[in-house]
Short mmCIF file of C-alpha atoms and ligand atoms in Angstrom, two decimals:
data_model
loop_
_atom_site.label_atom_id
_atom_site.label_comp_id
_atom_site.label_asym_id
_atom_site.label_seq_id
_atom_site.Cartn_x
_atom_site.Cartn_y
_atom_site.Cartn_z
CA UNK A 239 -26.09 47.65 -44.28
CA UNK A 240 -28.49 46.02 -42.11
CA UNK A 241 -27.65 42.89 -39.95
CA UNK A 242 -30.66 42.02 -38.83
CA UNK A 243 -33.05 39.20 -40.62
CA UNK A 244 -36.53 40.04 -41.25
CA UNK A 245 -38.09 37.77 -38.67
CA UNK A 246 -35.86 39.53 -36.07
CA UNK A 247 -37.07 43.00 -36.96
CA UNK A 248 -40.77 41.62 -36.66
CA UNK A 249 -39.91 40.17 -33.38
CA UNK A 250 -38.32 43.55 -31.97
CA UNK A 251 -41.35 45.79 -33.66
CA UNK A 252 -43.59 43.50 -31.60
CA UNK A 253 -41.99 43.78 -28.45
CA UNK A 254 -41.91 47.54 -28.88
CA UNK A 255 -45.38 47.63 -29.90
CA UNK A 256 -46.45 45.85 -26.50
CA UNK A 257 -43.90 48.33 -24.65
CA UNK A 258 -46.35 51.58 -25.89
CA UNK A 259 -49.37 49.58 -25.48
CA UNK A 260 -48.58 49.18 -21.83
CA UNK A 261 -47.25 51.87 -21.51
CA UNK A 262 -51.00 53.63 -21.61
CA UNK A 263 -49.40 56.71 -23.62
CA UNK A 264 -51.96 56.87 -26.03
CA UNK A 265 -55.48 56.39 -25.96
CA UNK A 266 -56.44 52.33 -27.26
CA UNK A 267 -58.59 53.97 -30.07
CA UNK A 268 -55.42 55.99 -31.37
CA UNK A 269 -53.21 53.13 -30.38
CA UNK A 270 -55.30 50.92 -32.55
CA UNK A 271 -55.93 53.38 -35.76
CA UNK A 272 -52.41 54.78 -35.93
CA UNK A 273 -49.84 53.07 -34.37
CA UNK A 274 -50.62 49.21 -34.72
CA UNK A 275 -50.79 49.28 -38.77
CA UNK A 276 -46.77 49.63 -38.96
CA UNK A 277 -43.49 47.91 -39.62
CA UNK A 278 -39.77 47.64 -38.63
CA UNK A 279 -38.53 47.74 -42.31
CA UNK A 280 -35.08 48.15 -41.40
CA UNK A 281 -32.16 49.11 -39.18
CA UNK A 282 -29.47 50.62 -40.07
CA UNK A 283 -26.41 51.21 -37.78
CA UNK A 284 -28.14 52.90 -35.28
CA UNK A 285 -31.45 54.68 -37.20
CA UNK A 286 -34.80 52.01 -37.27
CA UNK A 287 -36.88 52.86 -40.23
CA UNK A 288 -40.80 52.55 -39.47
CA UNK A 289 -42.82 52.31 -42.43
CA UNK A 290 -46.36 53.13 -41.81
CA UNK A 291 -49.31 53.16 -44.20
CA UNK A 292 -50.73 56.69 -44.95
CA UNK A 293 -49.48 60.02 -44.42
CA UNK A 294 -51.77 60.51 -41.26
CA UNK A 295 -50.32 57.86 -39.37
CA UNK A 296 -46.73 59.09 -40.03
CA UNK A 297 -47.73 62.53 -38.32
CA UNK A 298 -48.61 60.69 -35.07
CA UNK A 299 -45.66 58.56 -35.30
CA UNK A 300 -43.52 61.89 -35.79
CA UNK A 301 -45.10 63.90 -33.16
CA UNK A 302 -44.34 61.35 -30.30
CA UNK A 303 -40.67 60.74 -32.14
CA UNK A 304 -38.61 60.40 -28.81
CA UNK A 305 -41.34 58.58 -26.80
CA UNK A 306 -40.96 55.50 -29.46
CA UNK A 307 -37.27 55.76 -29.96
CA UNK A 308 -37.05 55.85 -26.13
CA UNK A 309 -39.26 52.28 -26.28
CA UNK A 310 -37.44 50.88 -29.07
CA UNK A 311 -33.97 51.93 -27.69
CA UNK A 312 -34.96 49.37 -24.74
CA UNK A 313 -36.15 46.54 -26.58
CA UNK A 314 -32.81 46.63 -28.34
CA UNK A 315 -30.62 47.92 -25.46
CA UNK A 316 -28.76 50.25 -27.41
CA UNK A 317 -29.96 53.77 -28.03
CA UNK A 318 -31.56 53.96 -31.72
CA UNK A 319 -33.09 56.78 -34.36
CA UNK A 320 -35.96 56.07 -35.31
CA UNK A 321 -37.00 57.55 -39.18
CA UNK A 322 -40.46 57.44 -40.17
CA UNK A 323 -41.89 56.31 -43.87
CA UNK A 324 -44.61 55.94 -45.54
CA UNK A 325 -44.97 52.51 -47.85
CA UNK A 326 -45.04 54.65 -50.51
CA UNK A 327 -42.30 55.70 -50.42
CA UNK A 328 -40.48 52.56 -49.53
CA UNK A 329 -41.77 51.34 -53.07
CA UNK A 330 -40.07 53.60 -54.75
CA UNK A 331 -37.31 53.18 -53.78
CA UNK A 332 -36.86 49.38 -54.22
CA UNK A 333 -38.22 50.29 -57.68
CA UNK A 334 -35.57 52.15 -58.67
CA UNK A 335 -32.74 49.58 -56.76
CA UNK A 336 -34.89 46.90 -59.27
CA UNK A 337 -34.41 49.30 -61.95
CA UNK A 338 -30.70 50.22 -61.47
CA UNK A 339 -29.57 46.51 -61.26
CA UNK A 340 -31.39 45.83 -64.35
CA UNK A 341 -29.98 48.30 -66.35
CA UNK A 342 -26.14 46.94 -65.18
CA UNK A 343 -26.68 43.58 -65.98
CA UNK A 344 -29.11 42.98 -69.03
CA UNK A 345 -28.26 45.38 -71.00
CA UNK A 346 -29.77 44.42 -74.43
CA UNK A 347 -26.96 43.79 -76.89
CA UNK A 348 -28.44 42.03 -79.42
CA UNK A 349 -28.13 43.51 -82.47
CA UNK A 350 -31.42 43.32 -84.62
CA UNK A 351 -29.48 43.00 -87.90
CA UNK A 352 -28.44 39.59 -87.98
CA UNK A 353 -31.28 36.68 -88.29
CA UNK A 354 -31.52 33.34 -89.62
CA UNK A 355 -33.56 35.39 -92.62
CA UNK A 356 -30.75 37.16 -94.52
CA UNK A 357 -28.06 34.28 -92.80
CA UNK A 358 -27.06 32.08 -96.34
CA UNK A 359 -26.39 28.51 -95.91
CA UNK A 360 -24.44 26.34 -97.31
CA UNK A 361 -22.07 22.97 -97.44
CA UNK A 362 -19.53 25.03 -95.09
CA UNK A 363 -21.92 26.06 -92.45
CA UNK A 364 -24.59 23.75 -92.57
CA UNK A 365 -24.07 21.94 -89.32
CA UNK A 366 -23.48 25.23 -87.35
CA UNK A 367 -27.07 26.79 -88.96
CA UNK A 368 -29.03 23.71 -87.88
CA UNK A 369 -27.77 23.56 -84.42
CA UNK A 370 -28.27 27.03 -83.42
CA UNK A 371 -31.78 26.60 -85.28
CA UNK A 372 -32.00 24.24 -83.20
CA UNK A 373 -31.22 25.28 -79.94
CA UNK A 374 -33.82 28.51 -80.60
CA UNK A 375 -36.41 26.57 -80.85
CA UNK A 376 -35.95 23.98 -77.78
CA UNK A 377 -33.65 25.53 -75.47
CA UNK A 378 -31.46 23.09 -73.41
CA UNK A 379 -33.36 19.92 -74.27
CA UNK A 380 -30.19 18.75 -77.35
CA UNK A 381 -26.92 20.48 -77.57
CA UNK A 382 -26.11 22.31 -74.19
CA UNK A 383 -23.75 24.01 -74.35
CA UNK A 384 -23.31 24.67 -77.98
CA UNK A 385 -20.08 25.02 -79.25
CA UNK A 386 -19.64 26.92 -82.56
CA UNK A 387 -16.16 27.29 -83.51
CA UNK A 388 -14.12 28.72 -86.74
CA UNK A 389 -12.05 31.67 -87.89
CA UNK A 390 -12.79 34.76 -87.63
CA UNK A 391 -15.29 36.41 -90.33
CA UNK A 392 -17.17 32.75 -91.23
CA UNK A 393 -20.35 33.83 -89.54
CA UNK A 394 -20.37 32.66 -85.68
CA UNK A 395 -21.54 36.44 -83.93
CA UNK A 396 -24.16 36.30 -86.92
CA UNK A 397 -25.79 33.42 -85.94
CA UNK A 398 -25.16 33.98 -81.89
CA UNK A 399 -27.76 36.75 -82.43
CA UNK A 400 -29.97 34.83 -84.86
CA UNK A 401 -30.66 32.44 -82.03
CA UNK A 402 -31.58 35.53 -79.81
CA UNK A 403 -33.53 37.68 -82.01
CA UNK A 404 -35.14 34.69 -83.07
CA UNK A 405 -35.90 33.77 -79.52
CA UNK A 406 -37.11 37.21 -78.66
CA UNK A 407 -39.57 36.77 -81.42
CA UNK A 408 -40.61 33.63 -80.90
CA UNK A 409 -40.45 33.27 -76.86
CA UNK A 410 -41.10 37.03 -75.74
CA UNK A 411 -41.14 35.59 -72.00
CA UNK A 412 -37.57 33.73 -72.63
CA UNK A 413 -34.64 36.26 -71.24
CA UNK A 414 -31.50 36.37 -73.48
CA UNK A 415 -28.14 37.70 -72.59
CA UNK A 416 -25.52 38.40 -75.72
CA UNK A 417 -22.23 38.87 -73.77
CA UNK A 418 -18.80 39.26 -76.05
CA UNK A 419 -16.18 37.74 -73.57
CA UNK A 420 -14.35 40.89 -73.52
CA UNK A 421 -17.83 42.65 -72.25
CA UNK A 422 -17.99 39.66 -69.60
CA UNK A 423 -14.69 40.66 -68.06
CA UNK A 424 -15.45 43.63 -67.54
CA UNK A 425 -18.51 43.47 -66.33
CA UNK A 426 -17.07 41.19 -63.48
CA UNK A 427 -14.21 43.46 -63.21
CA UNK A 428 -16.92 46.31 -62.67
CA UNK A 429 -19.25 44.99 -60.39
CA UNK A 430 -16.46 43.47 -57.70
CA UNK A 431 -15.45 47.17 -57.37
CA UNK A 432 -19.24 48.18 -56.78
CA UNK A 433 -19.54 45.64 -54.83
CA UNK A 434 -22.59 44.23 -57.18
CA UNK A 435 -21.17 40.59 -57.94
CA UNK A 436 -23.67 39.32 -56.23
CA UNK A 437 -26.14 40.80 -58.06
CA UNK A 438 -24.51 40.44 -61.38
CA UNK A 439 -24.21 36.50 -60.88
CA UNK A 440 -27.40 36.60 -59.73
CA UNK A 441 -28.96 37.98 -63.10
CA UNK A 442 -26.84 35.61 -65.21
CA UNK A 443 -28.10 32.53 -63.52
CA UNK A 444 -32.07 34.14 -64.53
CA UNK A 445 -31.43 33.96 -67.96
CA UNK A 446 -32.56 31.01 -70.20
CA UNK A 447 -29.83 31.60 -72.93
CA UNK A 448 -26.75 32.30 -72.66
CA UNK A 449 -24.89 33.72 -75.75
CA UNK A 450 -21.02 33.92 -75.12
CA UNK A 451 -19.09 35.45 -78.28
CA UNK A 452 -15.49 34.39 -78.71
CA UNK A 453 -14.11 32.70 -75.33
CA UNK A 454 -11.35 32.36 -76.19
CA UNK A 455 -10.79 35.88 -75.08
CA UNK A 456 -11.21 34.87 -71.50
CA UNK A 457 -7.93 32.83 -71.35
CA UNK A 458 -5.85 35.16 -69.48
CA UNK A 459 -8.48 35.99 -66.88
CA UNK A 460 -8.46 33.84 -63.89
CA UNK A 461 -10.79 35.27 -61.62
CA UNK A 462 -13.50 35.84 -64.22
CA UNK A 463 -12.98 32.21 -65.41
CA UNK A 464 -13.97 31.06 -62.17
CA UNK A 465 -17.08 33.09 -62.06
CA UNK A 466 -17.72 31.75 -65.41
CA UNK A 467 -17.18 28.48 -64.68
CA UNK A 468 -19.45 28.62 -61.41
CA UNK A 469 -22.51 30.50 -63.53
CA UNK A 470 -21.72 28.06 -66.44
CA UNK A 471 -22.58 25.02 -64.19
CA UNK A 472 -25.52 26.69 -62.48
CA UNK A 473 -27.36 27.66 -65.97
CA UNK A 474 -26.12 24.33 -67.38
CA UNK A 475 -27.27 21.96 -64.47
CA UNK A 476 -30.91 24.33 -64.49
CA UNK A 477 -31.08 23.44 -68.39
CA UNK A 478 -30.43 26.97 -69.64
CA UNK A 479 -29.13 26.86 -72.83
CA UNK A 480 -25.47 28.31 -73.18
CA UNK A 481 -24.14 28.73 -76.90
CA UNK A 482 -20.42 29.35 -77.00
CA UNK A 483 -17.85 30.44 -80.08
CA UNK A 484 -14.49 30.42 -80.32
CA UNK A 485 -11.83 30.70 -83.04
CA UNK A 486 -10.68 27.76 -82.60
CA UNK A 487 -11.56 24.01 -81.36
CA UNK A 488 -12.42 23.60 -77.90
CA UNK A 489 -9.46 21.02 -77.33
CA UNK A 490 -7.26 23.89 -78.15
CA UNK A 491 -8.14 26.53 -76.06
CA UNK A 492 -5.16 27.77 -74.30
CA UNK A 493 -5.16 29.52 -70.86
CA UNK A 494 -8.29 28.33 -70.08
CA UNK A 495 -8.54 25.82 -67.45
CA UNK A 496 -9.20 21.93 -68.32
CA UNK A 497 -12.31 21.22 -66.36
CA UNK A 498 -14.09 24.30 -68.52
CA UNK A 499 -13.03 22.72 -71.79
CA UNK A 500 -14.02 19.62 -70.62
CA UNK A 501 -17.56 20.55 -69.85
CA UNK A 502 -17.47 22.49 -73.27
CA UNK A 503 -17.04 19.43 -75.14
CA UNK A 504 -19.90 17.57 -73.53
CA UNK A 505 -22.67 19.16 -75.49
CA UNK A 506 -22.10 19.71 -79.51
CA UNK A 507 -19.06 21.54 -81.32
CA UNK A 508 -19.74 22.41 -85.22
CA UNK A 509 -16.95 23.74 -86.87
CA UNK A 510 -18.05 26.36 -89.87
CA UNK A 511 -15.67 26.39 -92.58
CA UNK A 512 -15.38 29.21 -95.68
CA UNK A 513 -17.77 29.53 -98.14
CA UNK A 514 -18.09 27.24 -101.63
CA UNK A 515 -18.50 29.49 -104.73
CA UNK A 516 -21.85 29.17 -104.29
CA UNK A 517 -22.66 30.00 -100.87
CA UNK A 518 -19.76 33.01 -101.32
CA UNK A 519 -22.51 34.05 -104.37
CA UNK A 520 -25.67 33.73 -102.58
CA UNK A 521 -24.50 35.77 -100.03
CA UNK A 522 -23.25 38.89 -102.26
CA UNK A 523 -26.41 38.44 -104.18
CA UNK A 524 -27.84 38.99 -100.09
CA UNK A 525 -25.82 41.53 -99.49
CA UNK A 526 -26.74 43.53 -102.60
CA UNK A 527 -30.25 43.22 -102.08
CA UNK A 528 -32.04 46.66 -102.49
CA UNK A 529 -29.22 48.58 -102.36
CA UNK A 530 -29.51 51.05 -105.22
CA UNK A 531 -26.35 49.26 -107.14
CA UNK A 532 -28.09 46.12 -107.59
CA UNK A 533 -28.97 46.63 -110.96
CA UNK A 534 -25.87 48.06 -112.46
CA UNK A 535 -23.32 45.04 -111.00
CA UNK A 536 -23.44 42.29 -113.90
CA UNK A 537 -23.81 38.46 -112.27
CA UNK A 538 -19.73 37.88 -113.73
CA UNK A 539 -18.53 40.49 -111.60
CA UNK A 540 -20.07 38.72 -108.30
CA UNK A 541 -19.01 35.70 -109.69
CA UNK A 542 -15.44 37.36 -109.54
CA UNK A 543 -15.42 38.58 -106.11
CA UNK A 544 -16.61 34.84 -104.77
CA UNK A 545 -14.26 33.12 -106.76
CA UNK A 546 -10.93 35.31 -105.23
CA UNK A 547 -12.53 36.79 -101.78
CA UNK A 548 -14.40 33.50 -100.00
CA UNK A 549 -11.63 32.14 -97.67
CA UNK A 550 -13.83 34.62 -95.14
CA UNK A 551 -17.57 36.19 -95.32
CA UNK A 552 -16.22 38.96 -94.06
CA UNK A 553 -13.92 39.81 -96.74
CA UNK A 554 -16.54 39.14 -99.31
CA UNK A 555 -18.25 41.84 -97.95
CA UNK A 556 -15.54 43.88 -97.61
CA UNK A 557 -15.16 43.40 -101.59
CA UNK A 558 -18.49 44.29 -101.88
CA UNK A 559 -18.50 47.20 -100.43
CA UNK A 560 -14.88 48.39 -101.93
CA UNK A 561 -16.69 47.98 -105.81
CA UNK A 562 -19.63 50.14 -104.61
CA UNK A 563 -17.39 52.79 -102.92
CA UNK A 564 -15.65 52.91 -106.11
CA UNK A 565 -18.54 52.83 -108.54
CA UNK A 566 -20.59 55.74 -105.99
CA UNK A 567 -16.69 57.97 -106.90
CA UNK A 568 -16.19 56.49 -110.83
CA UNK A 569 -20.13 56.39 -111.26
CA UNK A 570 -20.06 53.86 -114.07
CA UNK A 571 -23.54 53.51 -116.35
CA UNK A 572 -22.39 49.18 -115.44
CA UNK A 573 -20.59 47.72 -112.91
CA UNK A 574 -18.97 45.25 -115.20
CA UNK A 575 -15.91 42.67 -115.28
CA UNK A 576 -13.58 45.21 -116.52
CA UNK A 577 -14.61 48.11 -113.53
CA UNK A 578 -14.16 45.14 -110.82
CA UNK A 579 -10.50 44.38 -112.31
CA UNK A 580 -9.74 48.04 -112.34
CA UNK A 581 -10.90 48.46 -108.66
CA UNK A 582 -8.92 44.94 -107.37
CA UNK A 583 -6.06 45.07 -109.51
CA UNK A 584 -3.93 45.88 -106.63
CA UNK A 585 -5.57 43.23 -104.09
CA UNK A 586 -3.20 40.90 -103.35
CA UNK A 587 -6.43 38.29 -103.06
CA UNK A 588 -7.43 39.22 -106.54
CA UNK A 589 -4.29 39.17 -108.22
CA UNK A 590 -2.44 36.42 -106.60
CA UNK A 591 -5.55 34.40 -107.89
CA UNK A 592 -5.24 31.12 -109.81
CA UNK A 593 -7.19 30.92 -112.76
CA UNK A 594 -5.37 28.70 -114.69
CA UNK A 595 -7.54 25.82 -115.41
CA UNK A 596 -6.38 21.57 -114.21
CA UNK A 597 -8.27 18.25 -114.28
CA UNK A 598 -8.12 18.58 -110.76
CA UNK A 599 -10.05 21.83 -110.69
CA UNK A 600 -12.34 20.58 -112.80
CA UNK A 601 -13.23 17.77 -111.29
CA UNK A 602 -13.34 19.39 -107.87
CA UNK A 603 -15.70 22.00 -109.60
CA UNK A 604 -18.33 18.91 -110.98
CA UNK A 605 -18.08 16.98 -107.20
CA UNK A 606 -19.04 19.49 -105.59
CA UNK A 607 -21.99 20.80 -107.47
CA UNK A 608 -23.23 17.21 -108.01
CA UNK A 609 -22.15 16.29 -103.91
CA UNK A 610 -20.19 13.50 -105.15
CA UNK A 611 -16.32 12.57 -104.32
CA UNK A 612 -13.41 12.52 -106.71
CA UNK A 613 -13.29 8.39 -106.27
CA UNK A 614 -16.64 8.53 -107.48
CA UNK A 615 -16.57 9.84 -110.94
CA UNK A 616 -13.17 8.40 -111.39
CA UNK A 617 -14.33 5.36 -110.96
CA UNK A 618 -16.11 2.33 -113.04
CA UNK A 619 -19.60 2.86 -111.73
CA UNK A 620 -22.14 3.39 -113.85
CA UNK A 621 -24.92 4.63 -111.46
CA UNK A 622 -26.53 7.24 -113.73
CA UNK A 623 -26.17 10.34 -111.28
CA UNK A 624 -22.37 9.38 -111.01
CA UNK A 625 -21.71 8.63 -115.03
CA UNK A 626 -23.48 11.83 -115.50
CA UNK A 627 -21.30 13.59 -113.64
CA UNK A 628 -18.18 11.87 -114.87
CA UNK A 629 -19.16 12.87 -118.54
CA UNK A 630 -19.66 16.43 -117.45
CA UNK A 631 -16.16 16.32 -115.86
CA UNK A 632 -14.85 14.84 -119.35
CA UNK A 633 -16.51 17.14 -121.55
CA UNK A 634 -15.38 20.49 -119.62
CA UNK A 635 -11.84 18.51 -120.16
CA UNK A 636 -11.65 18.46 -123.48
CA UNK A 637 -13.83 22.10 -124.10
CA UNK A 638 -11.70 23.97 -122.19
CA UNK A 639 -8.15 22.40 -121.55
CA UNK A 640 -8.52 20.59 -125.29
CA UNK A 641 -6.50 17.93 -124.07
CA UNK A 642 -6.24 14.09 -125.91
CA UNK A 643 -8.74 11.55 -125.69
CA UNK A 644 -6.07 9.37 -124.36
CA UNK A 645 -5.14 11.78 -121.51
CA UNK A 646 -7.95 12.45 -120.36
CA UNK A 647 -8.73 8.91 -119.86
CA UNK A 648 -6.02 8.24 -118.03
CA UNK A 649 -7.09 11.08 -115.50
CA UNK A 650 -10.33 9.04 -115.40
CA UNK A 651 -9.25 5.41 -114.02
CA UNK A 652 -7.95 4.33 -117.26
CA UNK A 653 -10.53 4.67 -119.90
CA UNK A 654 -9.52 4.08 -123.47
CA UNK A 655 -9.49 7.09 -125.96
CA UNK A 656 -12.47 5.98 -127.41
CA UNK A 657 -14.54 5.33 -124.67
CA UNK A 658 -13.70 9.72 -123.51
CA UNK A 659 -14.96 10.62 -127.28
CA UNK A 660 -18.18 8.54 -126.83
CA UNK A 661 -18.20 10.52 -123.57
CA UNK A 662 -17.48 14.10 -125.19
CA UNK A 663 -20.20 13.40 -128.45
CA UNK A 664 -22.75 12.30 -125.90
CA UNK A 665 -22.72 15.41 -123.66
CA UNK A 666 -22.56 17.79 -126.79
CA UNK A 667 -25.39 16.10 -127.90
CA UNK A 668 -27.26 16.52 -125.09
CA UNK A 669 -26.46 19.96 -124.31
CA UNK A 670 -28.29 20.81 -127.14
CA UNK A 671 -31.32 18.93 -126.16
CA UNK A 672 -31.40 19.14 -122.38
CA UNK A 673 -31.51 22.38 -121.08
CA UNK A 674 -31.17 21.37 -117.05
CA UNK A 675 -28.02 19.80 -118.56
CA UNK A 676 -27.01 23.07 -120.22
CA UNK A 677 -27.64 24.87 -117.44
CA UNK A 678 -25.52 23.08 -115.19
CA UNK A 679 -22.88 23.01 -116.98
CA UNK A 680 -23.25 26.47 -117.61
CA UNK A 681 -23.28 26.74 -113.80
CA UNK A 682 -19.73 24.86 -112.95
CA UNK A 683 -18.85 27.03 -115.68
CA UNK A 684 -18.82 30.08 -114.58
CA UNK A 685 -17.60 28.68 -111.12
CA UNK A 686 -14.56 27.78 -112.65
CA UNK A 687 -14.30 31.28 -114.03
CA UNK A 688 -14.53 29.84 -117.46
CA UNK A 689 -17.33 30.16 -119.75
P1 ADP B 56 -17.28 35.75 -87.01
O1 ADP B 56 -18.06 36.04 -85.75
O2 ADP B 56 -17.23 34.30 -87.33
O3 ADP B 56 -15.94 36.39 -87.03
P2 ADP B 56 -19.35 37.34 -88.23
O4 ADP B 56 -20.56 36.64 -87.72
O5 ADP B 56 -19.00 38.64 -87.57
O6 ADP B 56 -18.09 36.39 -88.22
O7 ADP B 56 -19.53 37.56 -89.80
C1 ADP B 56 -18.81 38.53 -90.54
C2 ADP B 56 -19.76 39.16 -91.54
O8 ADP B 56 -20.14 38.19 -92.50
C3 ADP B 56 -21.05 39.66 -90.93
O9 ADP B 56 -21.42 40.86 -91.53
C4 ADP B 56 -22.07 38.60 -91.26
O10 ADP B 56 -23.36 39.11 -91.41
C5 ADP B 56 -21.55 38.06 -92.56
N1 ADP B 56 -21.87 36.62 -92.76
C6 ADP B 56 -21.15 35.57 -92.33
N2 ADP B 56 -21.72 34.41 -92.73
C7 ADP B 56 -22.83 34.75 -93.40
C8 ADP B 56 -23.85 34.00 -94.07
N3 ADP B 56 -23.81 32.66 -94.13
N4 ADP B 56 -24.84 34.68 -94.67
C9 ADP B 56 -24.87 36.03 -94.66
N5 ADP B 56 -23.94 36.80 -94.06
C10 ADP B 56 -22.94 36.18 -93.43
MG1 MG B 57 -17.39 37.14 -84.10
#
């Protein structure tokens, strides 16, 4: 490699330039036309490369070949090659260095797939949505770094390329880089054997998002952590926007050094929990979307699979995709209730499940379809939206568990018998006039698997 700085090489091209000028060797009016118009682009050990401008000019230079190494030898007191390009040439070749580096370091990962279009939200990842929406849209101006953390299969590599498709839509100049951790450590791993670290670091610090999957792969890797930590602060102090995840909390990262988690908890964490019934729902209905089964699986069997398979998205979908394996093999004229007990009725998930039906339940089902806490409807307020509810709760009570009056009052702070069968004869009244009413009850309904 070269140890000379380009101002030096200018300097010793000049000197040797005089040298042959003096030196009366050629005639000024070849001097001038050929040999002024060229460069010292580089040496080498001991070969100079010339670059000159057009083909012509390189013949001259290579028919007097010893007569300039001889001159540039003595400018540089040591005795030197001299190779002869044209610019041309030269341009290629940094071209394909640019090109080379390029393809090593930002290699396009991002998988088109997953957007903020077909990504559901819900109560459980609310938070996490809005702050990577957020972050798209004004890069390093709120939450830097972002922090997404949860367990595995809730959604966090969805959303990680969300933010950089939608940034590649929206900001075609912007550059992303999706790196898993895993990827990252070997990348680093990589390029300190080529001897391209430099480079690699170099390319990081361009980018103007960062998208690190699951960091808390890197624990065991010290000397990629430092690298990491170094780039980290460089994008971070240049207001590049760096979105991490992580299975678990920042604060609990283990084997990864304390001043990294420190800085990670300076910008935002969201956690993103499992899905509510819901959110599990919306999110089959999403994944069933024009796939040819769509109109053969009956809304009770999704309402199945989200009631037993929601601790993770991932095993929703792996549900999912078990019922249409099976129906593409059993080839059913309806994917019904029965068919999906058939197919789960040796998944631990499905069969362990609880169905049985509690006040608690119940209650759980109406606060969180109404957004409302168990203190609420148990207690004596009568703000409509929360009385509502509580009837609802009291009415499901008695229709499905047929419990006493006097019981179920005393699940709801207290009441007197007659004060629940004022409760119960209003809401069957109004059932039958109200159909939003009907409908949501219908709705917690089927939630609780009951109907
Ligand atoms: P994690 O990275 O948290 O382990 P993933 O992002 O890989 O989870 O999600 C697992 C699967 O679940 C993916 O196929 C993803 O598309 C899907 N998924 C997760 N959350 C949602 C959601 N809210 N809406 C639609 N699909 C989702
Ligand atoms: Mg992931």
């Amino acid at each position: 490699m070269s140890t000379y700085v380009k101002n030096n090489l200018n300097s010793i091209w000049n000197q040797t330039l005089q040298l042959i000028k003096e030196s009366q060797f050629f005639d000024p009016a070849v001097f001038n036309a050929y040999i002024v118009d060229s460069t010292l682009y580089d040496v080498i050990d001991d070969v100079a490369i010339i670059v000159v401008p057009l083909n012509l000019n390189k013949k001259v230079f290579d028919d007097c070949l010893p007569f300039l190494q001889q001159k540039l030898s003595e400018v540089m007191d040591q005795n030197i090659k001299c190779e002869i390009k044209i610019k041309k040439e030269i341009n290629e070749i940094n071209a394909s260095q640019t090109a080379v580096k390029k393809e090593i370091i930002l290699e396009d990962k991002l998988l088109d797939k997953y957007t903020f279009d077909n990504f559901i939200v819900g109560q459980s990842n609310r938070e996490s949505h809005a702050a990577a929406l957020s972050c798209a849209m004004t890069p390093g101006r709120f939450f830097n770094p972002l922090f997404i953390f949860g367990n595995s299969g809730l959604g966090k590599t969805h959303l990680l390329h969300a933010i950089g498709n939608y940034v590649k839509q929206n900001q075609p100049d912007k550059k992303v880089l999706y790196i898993y951790s895993e990827d990252f450590i070997t990348l680093v791993v990589n390029s300190i054997k080529d001897k391209t670290i430099e480079e690699v670091k170099e390319a990081i610090c361009n980018v103007d998002y960062l998208l690190i999957d699951d960091i808390q792969r890197l624990a065991q890797w010290g000397r990629s952590q430092e690298i990491f930590f170094n780039l980290y602060n460089k994008l971070i102090s240049n207001d590049k926007q760096v979105i991490i995840t992580s299975d678990i909390h920042p604060s609990e990262l283990k084997g990864i050094e304390t001043r990294l988690i420190s800085r990670f908890s300076s910008g935002l964490s969201v956690g993103i929990d499992s899905p509510e019934f819901e959110t599990a729902y919306a999110i089959l209905e999403k994944k069933l979307e024009g796939r040819q089964e769509e109109v053969l699986v009956q809304r009770e069997v999704l309402e199945y699979i989200a009631n037993r398979f929601s601790a993770d998205v991932r095993s929703l979908e792996g549900a999912l995709n078990n019922l249409i394996f099976k129906s593409i093999l059993f080839n059913p004229d309806i994917i019904d209730l029965k068919f999906a007990i058939e197919v789960f009725k040796e998944n631990p998930a499905a069969v362990n499940h609880d169905d049985s039906l509690s006040v608690m339940r119940i209650k759980k089902a109406v606060c969180e379809f109404y957004g409302l806490t168990r203190q609420q409807i148990e207690s004596k307020s009568r703000t409509k939206s929360i009385s509502n509810a509580r009837h609802i709760a009291i009415y499901l009570c008695r229709k499905h568990m047929d419990l006493p009056f006097s019981k179920i009052g005393a699940e709801f702070g207290g009441r007197d018998h007659s004060t629940i069968m004022s409760s119960f004869d209003k809401m069957t009244k109004m059932i039958k006039q109200n159909d939003m009413t009907a409908q949501a009850i219908g709705k917690i309904e089927s939630k609780l698997g009951v109907s």
